[in-house]
Structures are given as structure tokens and as C-alpha cells.
Amino acid sequence: MTESTDMLLDRVEEWMRHDVDDTDVAELTRLVEHATADDGARHPTALAELRDRFAGTLQFGTAGLRGAMAAGPNRMNRSVVIAAAAGLAAYLADVLGPGAGPRVVVGHDARHRSQDFAHDTAAVLSAAGAEVLLLPGPLPTPVLAFAVRHLSADAGVMVTASHNPAADNGYKVYLGGRVVTDAGQGAQIVPPHDASIAERIAAVGQPDEVPRAEDGWTLLDHDVVDAYLASVRGVTTPDPVAADALRVVTTSLHGVGGRTLARALADAGFSQVVPVEEQSFPNPDFPSVSFPNPEEPGAMDMALGLAVDTGADLVIANDPDADRCAVAVLDVTQGTHLGVETARSSGWRMLHGDEVGALLGAEAVRRASGSVDATVACSVVSSRLLGRLAEDAGVAHATTLTGFKWISRTPGLVFGYEEALGYCVDPAHVRDKDGISAAVVVATLAARLKASGRTLVDALDDIARAHGLYVTDQLAARFDDLAQIPGTMSRLRSAPPSSLGGSPVRTVADLSDGYEGLPPTDGILLLAEDRTRVIVRPSGTEPKVKCYLEVVADVAPDASAYDVGKARVAAHERLDALQREMASALGL
């Protein structure tokens, strides 16, 4: 039954009485006035907007909080953040015991209101008896993840919406210290911690009644950033002559990673680093991109154009909070024939996240060969190539659920990745994806290859010759109405395709029942006789259904670069046909 307008307005009025932010109160006041004005002045969407904002409470889960910034319980705002901080404080007190004085590190990016949300969190936690350490200004998420371990903190909070649109913000929680003592030390929360924190958030009273300290937290200096960069320097050993010869174009997509990445590359000996100046400094409006995500069409255009103009060897992009790393290369053997985006038909192309994962994974497997404790890991939707690399080298491999909160908990982890441009190359220091350290490792590999007259594409060809050609792509559908997503998944469950690219489907696995030891998750896996694989799942952070596609082909060990390129083009043609097939199957 639809709630009456009077009941809705009563709830809005109650919320406004306890909202801590005058700007948010004024925003709701205007909406109420527009929704209740005389017929001649009534705004037709105001009432619908109020219903949506008060349809429930923004849910705290394994991704923490994430949503559009606006007033009301179903949006990101100071009142919601204060309740989240109070719930976290109550959880830490219950787990550690009274008077334990948990240590919590708080960081934030440069999005609208991020600093306010971080300061509210510090004020609530300090009033609750926590020792709060606030990072010195807008910084990358990996610095916060590093600080949780480096400072032996019991928890960490990062205010960021990562690569979401400018209207959004979010709230990530990490646990460590005395709360989590296993392989998840310093990683993002997973069940049952998320549900336990959510229960305590739900029990918080009115936001204006939550105690907030006026001071008492510690503002850290830049020593913590210096310590993080020192850890990045230890990840790899670059050849200073080779590094000096590599020209790298970088972009932070208006996020907070530009300065930190520049320092990390300089520390590693890379002197020819050319940033996209228009995108180098934090700007919460992200003016030059539609979506500040390197995976989105057009997001890399400025960087690729600069690479053409400067004769660069490599392009590296971070997303706005710098936990992801995108890589583009000059692929002269294939140019525009792959059917992927290029800059000015120049042959520059983005490497898929699975390709970068294979390059970094091959390096990690080489270093870990012979170690009985080392494990490499990737998410279930990532390429199966890492598992093949590990198997062929006698190194342990683990498949996890999607998300670094799962990957980072792998015991013995030496490298982990997910296809969505997330790489963990230094789990001893950062138990999360880290776009800064990953960028340094990629650049070091590219410099070493250039010194011997080779490229990252040549390294990928070598992997294909030795282990097979694994080529991946993705089909994603964005929904304005989230209610359509369950129906899309239901249609696929009730009528899965009987073949993929002409090959009979031999396995149909509903991931919600669990799969090969994985906990249940919403998704469907299809595996064909010719090793073609499709996984369909709803996104955990965006209103999307994602379809992960992979085809496999054998390549002769002595195949020429031309023949490997030809096989890769043929594999992409198979992927293109598979995309069309799955779009039809999903009713897109």
C-alpha cells in the first residue's frame, strides 16, 4: 500500500527537526513547498523525489555506504554519516570491550562534502572514546588502507565514491588491529562485520543527539604519505637507465592521485612523466569526463591524445581515488583491427584489466615460484589465465568472490587482482587494490622490456604462446530503475542459452547456490564445451548488470607475432558475436 502524502510529509518533518545540516534542511523545505503548493505552482516531480529520498535508509553493507549526495535518509549526507560513525563506534566498543579506546584512521578524497563527512566521523568517534587519526588532506584510498596496517589501527574509514559520478559519495570501512587478526588485517569489511555494524547504525538515535567532539583527534602530518611511498619503493627494483628512457603519460581524472603517483614514479627513476594537466588536480565536478572511470568510453581520450603528441611509450590512468590503474599501449601490430577504442587511429589501445592482471600476475608468479606459502588470487569474474599461470609454475591460486574485500583475505597472498582495473601488488603493506603501486610495477616492466627492444604487447604474446590465449570483454547494461535488475537475472535463470558462440553449454551454475567452494552470490555462470565462459551478475556499486565474457584459443609455442596478433583478432571477433548473443539473451 502506498504511503499517504500526509504520512510522508510527517516523516519528512520529523527528519528535518533532527537534521544536523542547515543546507539540507533548506533543501527539504523547498521540496516540501514545491510538493504541497497550490495546483498552479506545484512541481510535478517534487513529491516523487521526496518519496524516493524517504523510501528507506541508505543501506550499510560490504561496500559500506554509497549513493547520491542530498538530504534525506536514503541519500549521502551528514546525518546519515553521523549515524554510520556512531554505529561503527558502538561496534568497536562491543567487540573490544568498554574503555578499550579503539584507534581509527579517517581519510577522504576531494569530492563535494568529503571533508565534512570525514570531520563528522572524527568528531563522533572521538566523543565515543576512540583515538582518531585524520589523514592530512585529500589523499588516495591506498594511503588510508596502508595507514590502517602501518599505524596498527583497529579500523579505518575512507570517505570516497571511487569512480562514481560527481553527484555521489561513499563511506568505506576497514578493520584491523585487535578486531581482525587473520589474513583480512587492514582489509575492507565483509560479513558478518557489515551486518553487525549495520545493526548498531539502525539503533542510533536522532543524528542531532549523537555526541560530537569539537576537537580531540590528531591531524597526521605527511610522514604517513612518505611512509606509504617508501613501501611503494620496495615493491620493485627498477633499472634507473631503463626507467629514465621510458616516456609515460599519466592522468588522475581530476582525482586525488596525481601528486602521489608523480612522486612514486619519480622515486622509481622515471623522469619522462607527462601528466594531462587539465586533469591533474582534484576537481569534484570532473569537468572533462562524463564518468570519472578509465573504463568508460571517452575517459582516456585526453591521455591517449597526449601520448600521440608526445611520442609516449605508455599511458597510465588512475581513477579519482587512485585505487585502480588503467594502462594503454601502442600496439603497432594490431592498430585499429581489434575493434577497441584507439586515439586518432594511431594504434594506441587500452589494455583490458585481465591483460594487466596477466602481466602483473606473471611477474608475481615468477617471484613466488618455489615458495610453498605464496598464493595468487583473482575474483571469479576475472580471467582464468592467472590460474593457468600459477598452475604451470607450481604456485597456489585462489578464486574469490568479486571485490577486493574477498581477494585481500586470501591466506599467503602475494598478488591479487580483479578485472575492473584493481591490482594488489604489495599485500604486506596495502591489503586492498592500489593504483599507485600497480602503476610503478607496470612502468618498471615496460621500461625493462623497452631496454631490450620489446613492449608489453610482446610480453602478452609470450604469455599466450606459453599458456594459451585468454581474451576477455564485458557487456554492461545501466538501469535507471533498479527494480528491473532482478527481472533480468530471473529471465536468464529460467531460460539460459544452450550454446555460446556455437559451442554447446556444458555447465550452468547458479552462483547463488555457491560454486566450487565459493560462498553464495547473485550471479550465473555458463561454460561451453570450447572453454568459452560467461558470467552474469549485478554490479555491487552501480545500477548495472554486468556480463563477463571469455574465449580461449591455443597458440603454437613458436607462433610469430603476426600469428599471435591474428589469433587475438579472431578471438575478439568471437567476443563481439558473443556480446550480441548475450545482449539478446538478457533482453537488452
Coordinates of C-alpha atoms in Angstrom, one line a residue:
M1 CA 0.0 0.0 0.0
T2 CA 1.4 3.4 -1.0
E3 CA 2.0 5.7 2.0
S4 CA -0.3 8.7 2.1
T5 CA 1.1 12.1 1.3
D6 CA 0.3 13.3 4.8
M7 CA 2.2 10.4 6.4
L8 CA 5.2 11.0 4.2
L9 CA 5.2 14.7 5.0
D10 CA 5.1 13.9 8.7
R11 CA 8.2 11.7 8.3
V12 CA 9.9 14.5 6.3
E13 CA 9.1 17.0 9.1
E14 CA 10.4 14.7 11.7
W15 CA 13.7 14.2 9.8
M16 CA 14.1 17.9 9.3
R17 CA 13.7 18.6 13.1
H18 CA 16.7 16.4 13.8
D19 CA 18.9 17.0 10.6
V20 CA 22.3 18.4 11.6
D21 CA 22.8 20.4 8.4
D22 CA 21.0 23.7 7.7
T23 CA 21.6 23.4 4.0
D24 CA 20.0 20.0 3.9
V25 CA 17.0 21.3 5.9
A26 CA 16.6 24.2 3.5
E27 CA 16.7 21.7 0.6
L28 CA 14.0 19.6 2.0
T29 CA 11.9 22.7 2.9
R30 CA 12.0 23.7 -0.8
L31 CA 11.0 20.2 -1.9
V32 CA 8.0 20.2 0.6
E33 CA 6.9 23.6 -0.6
H34 CA 7.0 22.5 -4.3
A35 CA 5.2 19.3 -3.5
T36 CA 2.4 21.0 -1.5
A37 CA 1.9 24.3 -3.3
D38 CA -1.4 25.3 -4.9
D39 CA -2.1 23.4 -8.1
G40 CA -0.8 26.2 -10.3
A41 CA 2.6 26.3 -8.7
R42 CA 3.1 22.6 -7.7
H43 CA 6.2 20.9 -9.1
P44 CA 5.2 17.6 -10.6
T45 CA 8.3 15.7 -9.5
A46 CA 8.8 17.1 -6.0
L47 CA 6.6 14.6 -4.3
A48 CA 8.1 11.7 -6.2
E49 CA 11.6 12.9 -5.2
L50 CA 10.5 13.1 -1.5
R51 CA 9.1 9.5 -1.7
D52 CA 12.4 8.3 -3.1
R53 CA 14.5 10.0 -0.5
F54 CA 12.4 8.6 2.3
A55 CA 11.8 5.2 0.7
G56 CA 14.2 3.7 3.3
T57 CA 17.6 4.2 4.8
L58 CA 20.8 4.1 2.7
Q59 CA 21.9 0.6 3.5
F60 CA 25.3 -0.1 5.0
G61 CA 26.8 -3.3 3.6
T62 CA 30.1 -4.8 2.4
A63 CA 30.7 -1.7 0.2
G64 CA 30.0 0.5 3.3
L65 CA 27.7 3.3 2.1
R66 CA 27.5 4.8 -1.4
G67 CA 24.9 7.0 -3.0
A68 CA 23.9 10.4 -4.3
M69 CA 24.5 13.4 -2.0
A70 CA 21.3 15.0 -1.0
A71 CA 19.1 15.5 2.1
G72 CA 17.0 12.6 3.4
P73 CA 17.7 9.1 4.9
N74 CA 18.1 7.4 1.5
R75 CA 20.9 9.7 0.4
M76 CA 24.5 10.5 1.4
N77 CA 24.5 13.4 3.8
R78 CA 25.9 14.5 7.2
S79 CA 23.1 13.0 9.2
V80 CA 23.5 9.6 7.6
V81 CA 27.3 9.7 8.0
I82 CA 26.9 10.7 11.7
A83 CA 24.7 7.7 12.3
A84 CA 27.2 5.4 10.4
A85 CA 30.1 6.7 12.5
A86 CA 28.1 6.2 15.7
G87 CA 27.2 2.7 14.7
L88 CA 30.9 1.9 14.0
A89 CA 31.9 3.4 17.3
A90 CA 29.3 1.2 19.1
Y91 CA 30.5 -1.9 17.2
L92 CA 34.1 -1.3 18.1
A93 CA 33.2 -0.8 21.8
D94 CA 31.2 -4.0 21.8
V95 CA 34.0 -6.0 20.2
L96 CA 36.9 -4.6 22.1
G97 CA 35.2 -4.0 25.4
P98 CA 34.5 -0.9 27.5
G99 CA 37.3 1.6 27.8
A100 CA 39.4 -0.1 25.1
G101 CA 39.9 3.1 23.2
P102 CA 40.0 1.9 19.6
R103 CA 42.4 3.5 17.2
V104 CA 40.7 4.6 13.9
V105 CA 42.3 6.3 10.9
V106 CA 40.0 8.5 8.8
G107 CA 40.7 9.7 5.3
H108 CA 38.8 11.3 2.5
D109 CA 39.1 12.2 -1.2
A110 CA 38.3 15.6 -2.8
R111 CA 34.6 15.1 -3.7
H112 CA 32.0 17.5 -2.6
R113 CA 31.4 17.2 1.1
S114 CA 34.0 14.5 1.6
Q115 CA 35.9 16.7 4.1
D116 CA 32.7 17.4 6.0
F117 CA 31.9 13.7 6.2
A118 CA 35.4 12.9 7.4
H119 CA 35.3 15.6 10.1
D120 CA 31.9 14.4 11.3
T121 CA 33.3 10.9 11.6
A122 CA 36.3 12.1 13.6
A123 CA 34.0 14.1 15.9
V124 CA 31.6 11.2 16.6
L125 CA 34.4 8.6 17.1
S126 CA 36.4 11.0 19.3
A127 CA 33.3 11.7 21.5
A128 CA 32.9 7.9 21.8
G129 CA 36.4 7.5 23.2
A130 CA 38.3 6.4 20.1
E131 CA 41.8 7.6 19.3
V132 CA 41.2 9.2 15.9
L133 CA 44.0 9.8 13.4
L134 CA 42.9 12.1 10.5
L135 CA 44.9 11.9 7.2
P136 CA 46.4 15.3 6.2
G137 CA 44.0 16.4 3.4
P138 CA 42.5 14.7 0.4
L139 CA 44.6 11.5 -0.4
P140 CA 44.3 8.2 -2.4
T141 CA 42.3 5.3 -0.8
P142 CA 45.5 3.2 -0.9
V143 CA 47.1 5.6 1.6
L144 CA 44.2 5.0 4.0
A145 CA 44.5 1.2 3.6
F146 CA 48.2 1.5 4.2
A147 CA 47.8 3.6 7.3
V148 CA 45.4 1.1 8.9
R149 CA 48.2 -1.5 8.9
H150 CA 51.1 0.9 9.3
L151 CA 49.6 2.6 12.4
S152 CA 48.2 -0.7 13.9
A153 CA 44.7 0.8 13.8
D154 CA 41.6 -1.1 14.8
A155 CA 39.6 0.4 12.0
G156 CA 39.8 2.8 9.1
V157 CA 37.2 5.0 7.3
M158 CA 37.7 6.3 3.8
V159 CA 35.2 8.8 2.5
T160 CA 35.1 8.3 -1.2
A161 CA 32.8 7.2 -4.1
S162 CA 35.8 6.0 -6.1
H163 CA 34.9 6.2 -9.8
N164 CA 31.2 7.1 -9.4
P165 CA 29.7 10.2 -10.9
A166 CA 30.2 13.6 -9.3
A167 CA 26.9 13.6 -7.6
D168 CA 27.8 10.6 -5.4
N169 CA 29.8 10.0 -2.3
G170 CA 30.6 6.9 -0.2
Y171 CA 32.0 5.6 3.1
K172 CA 34.3 2.6 3.2
V173 CA 35.2 0.8 6.4
Y174 CA 38.3 -1.2 7.1
L175 CA 39.0 -3.4 10.1
G176 CA 42.4 -4.4 11.6
G177 CA 44.3 -4.2 14.9
R178 CA 42.6 -6.0 17.6
V179 CA 39.3 -6.5 15.6
V180 CA 40.6 -8.7 12.8
T181 CA 43.8 -10.7 13.3
D182 CA 43.7 -13.1 10.3
A183 CA 44.6 -12.5 6.6
G184 CA 42.0 -9.8 6.5
Q185 CA 44.0 -7.5 8.7
G186 CA 43.5 -4.0 7.2
A187 CA 41.0 -5.1 4.6
Q188 CA 37.5 -3.8 3.8
I189 CA 34.7 -5.3 5.9
V190 CA 32.9 -8.5 4.9
P191 CA 30.1 -10.4 6.6
P192 CA 29.3 -10.7 9.5
H193 CA 31.1 -7.5 10.4
D194 CA 29.0 -5.4 8.0
A195 CA 25.7 -6.7 9.4
S196 CA 26.9 -6.2 12.9
I197 CA 27.8 -2.6 12.2
A198 CA 24.5 -2.1 10.3
E199 CA 22.5 -3.3 13.3
R200 CA 24.2 -0.7 15.5
I201 CA 23.6 2.0 13.0
A202 CA 19.9 1.2 13.0
A203 CA 19.9 1.5 16.8
V204 CA 21.4 5.0 16.7
G205 CA 19.0 7.7 17.9
Q206 CA 18.4 11.0 16.2
P207 CA 21.5 12.4 14.5
D208 CA 21.4 15.7 16.3
E209 CA 21.5 13.8 19.6
V210 CA 24.7 11.9 18.7
P211 CA 27.6 13.3 20.8
R212 CA 30.3 15.0 18.7
A213 CA 33.6 16.3 20.0
E214 CA 34.7 19.7 18.9
D215 CA 38.3 18.5 18.9
G216 CA 40.5 15.7 20.3
W217 CA 41.5 13.9 17.1
T218 CA 45.0 14.0 15.7
L219 CA 45.7 15.5 12.3
L220 CA 48.5 13.4 10.9
D221 CA 51.4 15.1 9.0
H222 CA 52.7 14.0 5.7
D223 CA 55.0 11.4 7.3
V224 CA 52.3 8.8 6.7
V225 CA 52.4 9.6 3.0
D226 CA 56.2 9.4 3.0
A227 CA 55.9 6.0 4.7
Y228 CA 53.5 4.8 2.1
L229 CA 55.8 5.9 -0.7
A230 CA 58.7 4.2 1.0
S231 CA 56.7 1.0 0.9
V232 CA 56.0 1.5 -2.8
R233 CA 59.7 1.9 -3.5
G234 CA 60.2 -1.6 -2.0
V235 CA 57.7 -3.3 -4.4
T236 CA 60.1 -3.4 -7.4
T237 CA 63.7 -2.7 -8.3
P238 CA 63.8 -0.6 -11.4
D239 CA 66.8 -0.2 -13.7
P240 CA 67.5 3.6 -13.4
V241 CA 68.8 3.8 -17.0
A242 CA 65.8 1.9 -18.4
A243 CA 63.3 4.0 -16.3
D244 CA 64.9 7.2 -17.5
A245 CA 64.3 6.2 -21.1
L246 CA 60.6 5.5 -20.8
R247 CA 58.1 8.3 -21.5
V248 CA 54.9 7.9 -19.6
V249 CA 51.7 9.9 -19.9
T250 CA 49.6 10.0 -16.7
T251 CA 46.2 11.2 -15.7
S252 CA 44.4 11.2 -12.4
L253 CA 41.0 12.1 -14.0
H254 CA 40.5 15.1 -11.7
G255 CA 41.1 12.9 -8.6
V256 CA 43.5 12.8 -5.7
G257 CA 46.2 10.5 -7.1
G258 CA 48.1 12.9 -9.3
R259 CA 50.7 14.2 -6.9
T260 CA 51.2 10.8 -5.2
L261 CA 51.7 9.0 -8.5
A262 CA 54.1 11.6 -9.7
R263 CA 56.2 11.2 -6.5
A264 CA 56.1 7.4 -6.8
L265 CA 57.2 7.4 -10.4
A266 CA 60.0 9.9 -9.7
D267 CA 61.2 7.8 -6.8
A268 CA 61.4 4.9 -9.2
G269 CA 63.6 6.8 -11.6
F270 CA 61.0 7.8 -14.2
S271 CA 62.0 11.3 -15.3
Q272 CA 59.9 11.5 -18.5
V273 CA 56.5 11.6 -17.0
V274 CA 54.0 13.9 -18.8
P275 CA 50.7 14.5 -16.9
V276 CA 47.4 15.5 -18.6
E277 CA 47.5 19.0 -17.0
E278 CA 43.8 19.6 -17.4
Q279 CA 43.0 16.5 -15.3
S280 CA 46.0 16.6 -12.9
F281 CA 44.4 18.5 -9.9
P282 CA 41.4 17.5 -7.8
N283 CA 38.1 18.8 -9.1
P284 CA 34.9 17.3 -7.6
D285 CA 32.9 18.2 -10.8
F286 CA 35.1 16.1 -13.1
P287 CA 34.6 18.6 -15.9
S288 CA 36.4 16.8 -18.7
V289 CA 34.7 13.3 -18.4
S290 CA 31.2 12.1 -18.4
F291 CA 32.1 9.4 -15.9
P292 CA 35.4 9.5 -14.0
N293 CA 36.2 5.9 -14.7
P294 CA 39.0 4.9 -17.0
E295 CA 36.8 2.0 -18.3
E296 CA 34.1 4.3 -19.6
P297 CA 34.2 5.4 -23.3
G298 CA 36.0 8.7 -23.7
A299 CA 37.5 8.9 -20.3
M300 CA 41.0 8.2 -21.6
D301 CA 40.8 10.3 -24.8
M302 CA 42.8 13.3 -23.5
A303 CA 45.6 11.0 -22.2
L304 CA 45.7 9.0 -25.4
G305 CA 45.8 12.1 -27.5
L306 CA 48.7 13.5 -25.4
A307 CA 50.5 10.1 -25.9
V308 CA 50.3 10.6 -29.6
D309 CA 51.5 14.2 -29.4
T310 CA 54.5 13.4 -27.1
G311 CA 55.6 10.1 -28.6
A312 CA 55.0 8.3 -25.3
D313 CA 55.7 4.7 -24.6
L314 CA 53.0 4.1 -22.0
V315 CA 49.8 5.7 -20.6
I316 CA 48.7 5.2 -17.0
A317 CA 45.5 6.4 -15.6
N318 CA 44.1 6.3 -12.0
D319 CA 40.5 6.6 -11.1
P320 CA 39.6 9.6 -8.8
D321 CA 40.6 7.8 -5.5
A322 CA 43.6 6.1 -7.2
D323 CA 42.8 2.6 -6.1
R324 CA 42.5 1.5 -9.8
C325 CA 45.1 1.6 -12.5
A326 CA 44.4 1.7 -16.3
V327 CA 47.1 1.1 -18.8
A328 CA 47.2 1.9 -22.6
V329 CA 49.9 0.8 -25.0
L330 CA 50.9 1.4 -28.6
D331 CA 50.0 -1.8 -30.4
V332 CA 51.5 -1.4 -33.9
T333 CA 50.9 -5.0 -34.8
Q334 CA 47.1 -4.7 -34.5
G335 CA 46.2 -1.0 -34.6
T336 CA 42.5 -0.5 -35.1
H337 CA 41.8 -4.1 -36.1
L338 CA 40.9 -5.2 -32.6
G339 CA 37.6 -3.4 -32.6
V340 CA 38.6 -1.5 -29.5
E341 CA 38.9 2.3 -28.9
T342 CA 42.0 4.0 -30.3
A343 CA 43.3 7.5 -30.3
R344 CA 43.2 9.1 -33.8
S345 CA 43.5 5.6 -35.3
S346 CA 47.1 5.6 -34.0
G347 CA 47.2 2.0 -32.7
W348 CA 47.0 3.1 -29.1
R349 CA 44.7 0.9 -27.1
M350 CA 43.6 0.3 -23.6
L351 CA 44.7 -2.9 -22.1
H352 CA 41.9 -4.9 -20.6
G353 CA 42.1 -5.3 -16.8
D354 CA 42.7 -9.0 -17.4
E355 CA 45.7 -8.3 -19.6
V356 CA 47.3 -6.1 -17.0
G357 CA 46.4 -8.8 -14.4
A358 CA 48.2 -11.3 -16.6
L359 CA 51.3 -9.1 -16.9
L360 CA 51.5 -8.4 -13.2
G361 CA 50.5 -12.0 -12.3
A362 CA 53.3 -13.4 -14.5
E363 CA 55.8 -11.2 -12.6
A364 CA 54.3 -12.3 -9.2
V365 CA 54.3 -16.0 -10.2
R366 CA 57.9 -15.8 -11.3
R367 CA 59.0 -14.3 -8.0
A368 CA 56.9 -16.8 -6.0
S369 CA 58.0 -19.9 -7.9
G370 CA 59.2 -22.5 -5.4
S371 CA 57.5 -20.9 -2.4
V372 CA 55.1 -23.2 -0.6
D373 CA 53.2 -20.4 1.1
A374 CA 52.7 -18.0 -1.7
T375 CA 49.3 -17.7 -3.3
V376 CA 48.0 -15.5 -6.2
A377 CA 44.3 -14.8 -6.3
C378 CA 41.6 -13.2 -8.5
S379 CA 37.9 -12.8 -8.5
V380 CA 35.6 -15.4 -10.1
V381 CA 34.7 -12.9 -12.9
S382 CA 38.3 -12.3 -13.8
S383 CA 40.2 -14.3 -16.5
R384 CA 41.1 -17.9 -15.8
L385 CA 44.6 -17.1 -17.1
L386 CA 46.1 -16.3 -13.7
G387 CA 45.1 -19.7 -12.5
R388 CA 46.8 -21.3 -15.6
L389 CA 50.0 -19.2 -15.0
A390 CA 50.1 -20.3 -11.4
E391 CA 49.4 -24.0 -12.2
D392 CA 52.1 -24.1 -14.8
A393 CA 54.6 -22.6 -12.3
G394 CA 53.5 -24.7 -9.3
V395 CA 52.2 -21.7 -7.4
A396 CA 48.9 -21.8 -5.4
H397 CA 46.0 -20.0 -6.9
A398 CA 42.7 -19.0 -5.2
T399 CA 39.4 -17.8 -6.8
T400 CA 37.3 -15.5 -4.7
L401 CA 34.0 -13.6 -4.8
T402 CA 34.0 -10.3 -6.6
G403 CA 35.6 -7.5 -4.7
F404 CA 38.9 -6.8 -3.0
K405 CA 37.3 -7.3 0.4
W406 CA 37.5 -11.0 -0.6
I407 CA 40.6 -11.1 -2.7
S408 CA 42.7 -9.4 0.1
R409 CA 41.7 -12.0 2.6
T410 CA 43.4 -14.9 0.8
P411 CA 46.0 -16.5 3.1
G412 CA 49.5 -16.2 1.8
L413 CA 48.5 -13.6 -0.7
V414 CA 51.4 -12.3 -2.8
F415 CA 49.4 -10.8 -5.6
G416 CA 45.7 -10.4 -6.3
Y417 CA 43.6 -8.7 -9.0
E418 CA 40.1 -8.2 -10.4
E419 CA 39.3 -7.4 -14.0
A420 CA 37.9 -4.0 -13.1
L421 CA 41.4 -2.5 -13.1
G422 CA 42.1 -3.4 -9.5
Y423 CA 45.6 -4.8 -8.5
C424 CA 47.2 -5.6 -5.2
V425 CA 50.9 -5.9 -5.8
D426 CA 52.1 -5.3 -2.2
P427 CA 49.6 -7.1 0.2
A428 CA 52.2 -6.9 3.1
H429 CA 51.5 -3.1 3.2
V430 CA 48.2 -2.5 1.4
R431 CA 45.6 -5.1 1.8
D432 CA 43.5 -3.6 -1.0
K433 CA 43.7 -2.6 -4.6
D434 CA 46.3 0.1 -5.1
G435 CA 46.6 2.0 -8.4
I436 CA 49.8 3.8 -7.4
S437 CA 52.0 0.8 -6.6
A438 CA 50.5 -1.1 -9.6
A439 CA 51.4 1.8 -11.9
V440 CA 55.0 1.7 -10.7
V441 CA 55.3 -2.1 -11.3
V442 CA 53.7 -1.7 -14.8
A443 CA 56.0 1.1 -15.7
T444 CA 59.1 -0.8 -14.4
L445 CA 58.1 -3.8 -16.6
A446 CA 57.5 -1.6 -19.6
A447 CA 60.9 0.1 -19.1
R448 CA 62.7 -3.3 -18.8
L449 CA 61.1 -4.5 -22.0
K450 CA 61.9 -1.3 -23.9
A451 CA 65.5 -1.6 -22.9
S452 CA 65.5 -5.0 -24.8
G453 CA 63.6 -3.6 -27.8
R454 CA 60.3 -5.1 -26.7
T455 CA 56.9 -3.9 -25.4
L456 CA 54.1 -5.0 -23.1
V457 CA 52.3 -6.4 -26.2
D458 CA 55.3 -8.7 -26.8
A459 CA 55.1 -9.9 -23.2
L460 CA 51.4 -10.7 -23.6
D461 CA 52.3 -12.6 -26.8
D462 CA 54.9 -14.6 -24.8
I463 CA 52.2 -15.5 -22.2
A464 CA 49.8 -16.6 -25.0
R465 CA 52.5 -18.9 -26.5
A466 CA 53.3 -20.5 -23.2
H467 CA 49.9 -20.7 -21.6
G468 CA 47.2 -20.1 -24.2
L469 CA 45.4 -17.1 -25.4
Y470 CA 42.7 -15.9 -23.0
V471 CA 40.7 -12.9 -24.3
T472 CA 38.0 -11.2 -22.2
D473 CA 35.4 -8.5 -22.6
Q474 CA 32.4 -7.2 -20.8
L475 CA 28.8 -6.3 -21.7
A476 CA 27.2 -3.9 -19.2
A477 CA 23.7 -2.5 -19.1
R478 CA 22.9 0.5 -16.9
F479 CA 19.4 0.7 -15.4
D480 CA 17.6 3.8 -14.2
D481 CA 15.1 1.6 -12.4
L482 CA 16.9 -0.8 -10.0
A483 CA 13.7 -2.9 -9.9
Q484 CA 14.4 -4.1 -13.4
I485 CA 17.7 -5.9 -12.4
P486 CA 16.1 -8.9 -10.6
G487 CA 13.8 -9.5 -13.6
T488 CA 16.8 -9.5 -15.9
M489 CA 18.6 -12.1 -13.8
S490 CA 15.4 -14.1 -13.4
R491 CA 14.9 -14.4 -17.2
L492 CA 18.4 -15.7 -17.6
R493 CA 18.0 -18.3 -14.8
S494 CA 14.7 -19.6 -16.3
A495 CA 16.0 -19.8 -19.9
P496 CA 19.8 -19.9 -20.1
P497 CA 21.3 -20.2 -23.6
S498 CA 22.0 -23.7 -24.8
S499 CA 25.1 -22.7 -26.7
L500 CA 27.8 -19.9 -26.6
G501 CA 29.2 -18.9 -30.0
G502 CA 28.1 -22.2 -31.5
S503 CA 29.6 -24.3 -28.8
P504 CA 27.2 -26.4 -26.6
V505 CA 26.9 -25.1 -23.0
R506 CA 28.0 -27.9 -20.6
T507 CA 27.7 -26.1 -17.3
V508 CA 25.1 -23.8 -16.0
A509 CA 25.8 -22.8 -12.4
D510 CA 23.7 -20.5 -10.3
L511 CA 26.3 -18.8 -8.1
S512 CA 23.6 -18.0 -5.5
D513 CA 23.8 -21.7 -4.6
G514 CA 27.6 -21.4 -4.2
Y515 CA 30.1 -22.6 -6.7
E516 CA 33.3 -24.7 -6.3
G517 CA 33.7 -23.7 -2.7
L518 CA 32.7 -20.0 -3.1
P519 CA 30.0 -18.5 -0.8
P520 CA 26.7 -17.8 -2.5
T521 CA 26.5 -14.6 -4.5
D522 CA 24.0 -13.3 -7.1
G523 CA 25.2 -14.5 -10.5
I524 CA 25.0 -17.1 -13.2
L525 CA 28.0 -18.9 -14.8
L526 CA 27.8 -20.5 -18.2
L527 CA 30.7 -22.7 -19.6
A528 CA 30.7 -24.1 -23.1
E529 CA 32.5 -27.1 -24.5
D530 CA 35.1 -25.0 -26.3
R531 CA 36.0 -23.3 -22.9
T532 CA 34.1 -20.1 -23.7
R533 CA 32.8 -18.8 -20.4
V534 CA 30.1 -16.2 -19.5
I535 CA 29.3 -14.9 -16.0
V536 CA 26.4 -12.5 -15.5
R537 CA 25.9 -10.6 -12.2
P538 CA 24.5 -7.3 -10.9
S539 CA 27.1 -4.7 -10.0
G540 CA 27.7 -4.2 -6.3
T541 CA 28.4 -0.5 -6.6
E542 CA 26.5 0.8 -9.7
P543 CA 23.0 0.3 -11.1
K544 CA 24.2 -2.2 -13.7
V545 CA 24.0 -5.8 -14.8
K546 CA 27.5 -6.9 -16.0
C547 CA 28.2 -9.8 -18.3
Y548 CA 31.8 -11.1 -18.3
L549 CA 32.9 -12.9 -21.4
E550 CA 36.0 -15.0 -22.0
V551 CA 37.1 -17.1 -25.0
V552 CA 40.2 -19.3 -25.1
A553 CA 42.4 -20.3 -28.0
D554 CA 45.6 -22.4 -28.3
V555 CA 48.7 -20.7 -29.8
A556 CA 51.7 -22.5 -31.0
P557 CA 54.8 -22.0 -28.8
D558 CA 56.8 -20.8 -31.9
A559 CA 54.0 -18.6 -33.3
S560 CA 55.2 -15.3 -34.8
A561 CA 54.0 -12.0 -33.5
Y562 CA 51.8 -11.7 -36.6
D563 CA 50.2 -15.1 -35.9
V564 CA 49.5 -14.3 -32.3
G565 CA 48.0 -11.0 -33.3
K566 CA 45.9 -12.7 -35.9
A567 CA 44.7 -15.2 -33.2
R568 CA 43.9 -12.3 -30.9
V569 CA 41.8 -10.5 -33.6
A570 CA 39.9 -13.8 -34.3
A571 CA 39.2 -14.1 -30.5
H572 CA 37.9 -10.5 -30.4
E573 CA 35.6 -11.3 -33.3
R574 CA 34.3 -14.3 -31.3
L575 CA 33.7 -12.0 -28.3
D576 CA 31.9 -9.4 -30.5
A577 CA 29.5 -12.2 -31.6
L578 CA 29.2 -13.4 -28.0
Q579 CA 28.3 -9.9 -26.9
R580 CA 25.4 -9.7 -29.3
E581 CA 24.2 -13.2 -28.4
M582 CA 24.2 -12.4 -24.6
A583 CA 22.5 -9.0 -25.2
S584 CA 19.7 -10.8 -26.9
A585 CA 19.5 -13.5 -24.1
L586 CA 19.3 -10.8 -21.5
G587 CA 16.7 -8.8 -23.4
L588 CA 18.9 -5.7 -23.6

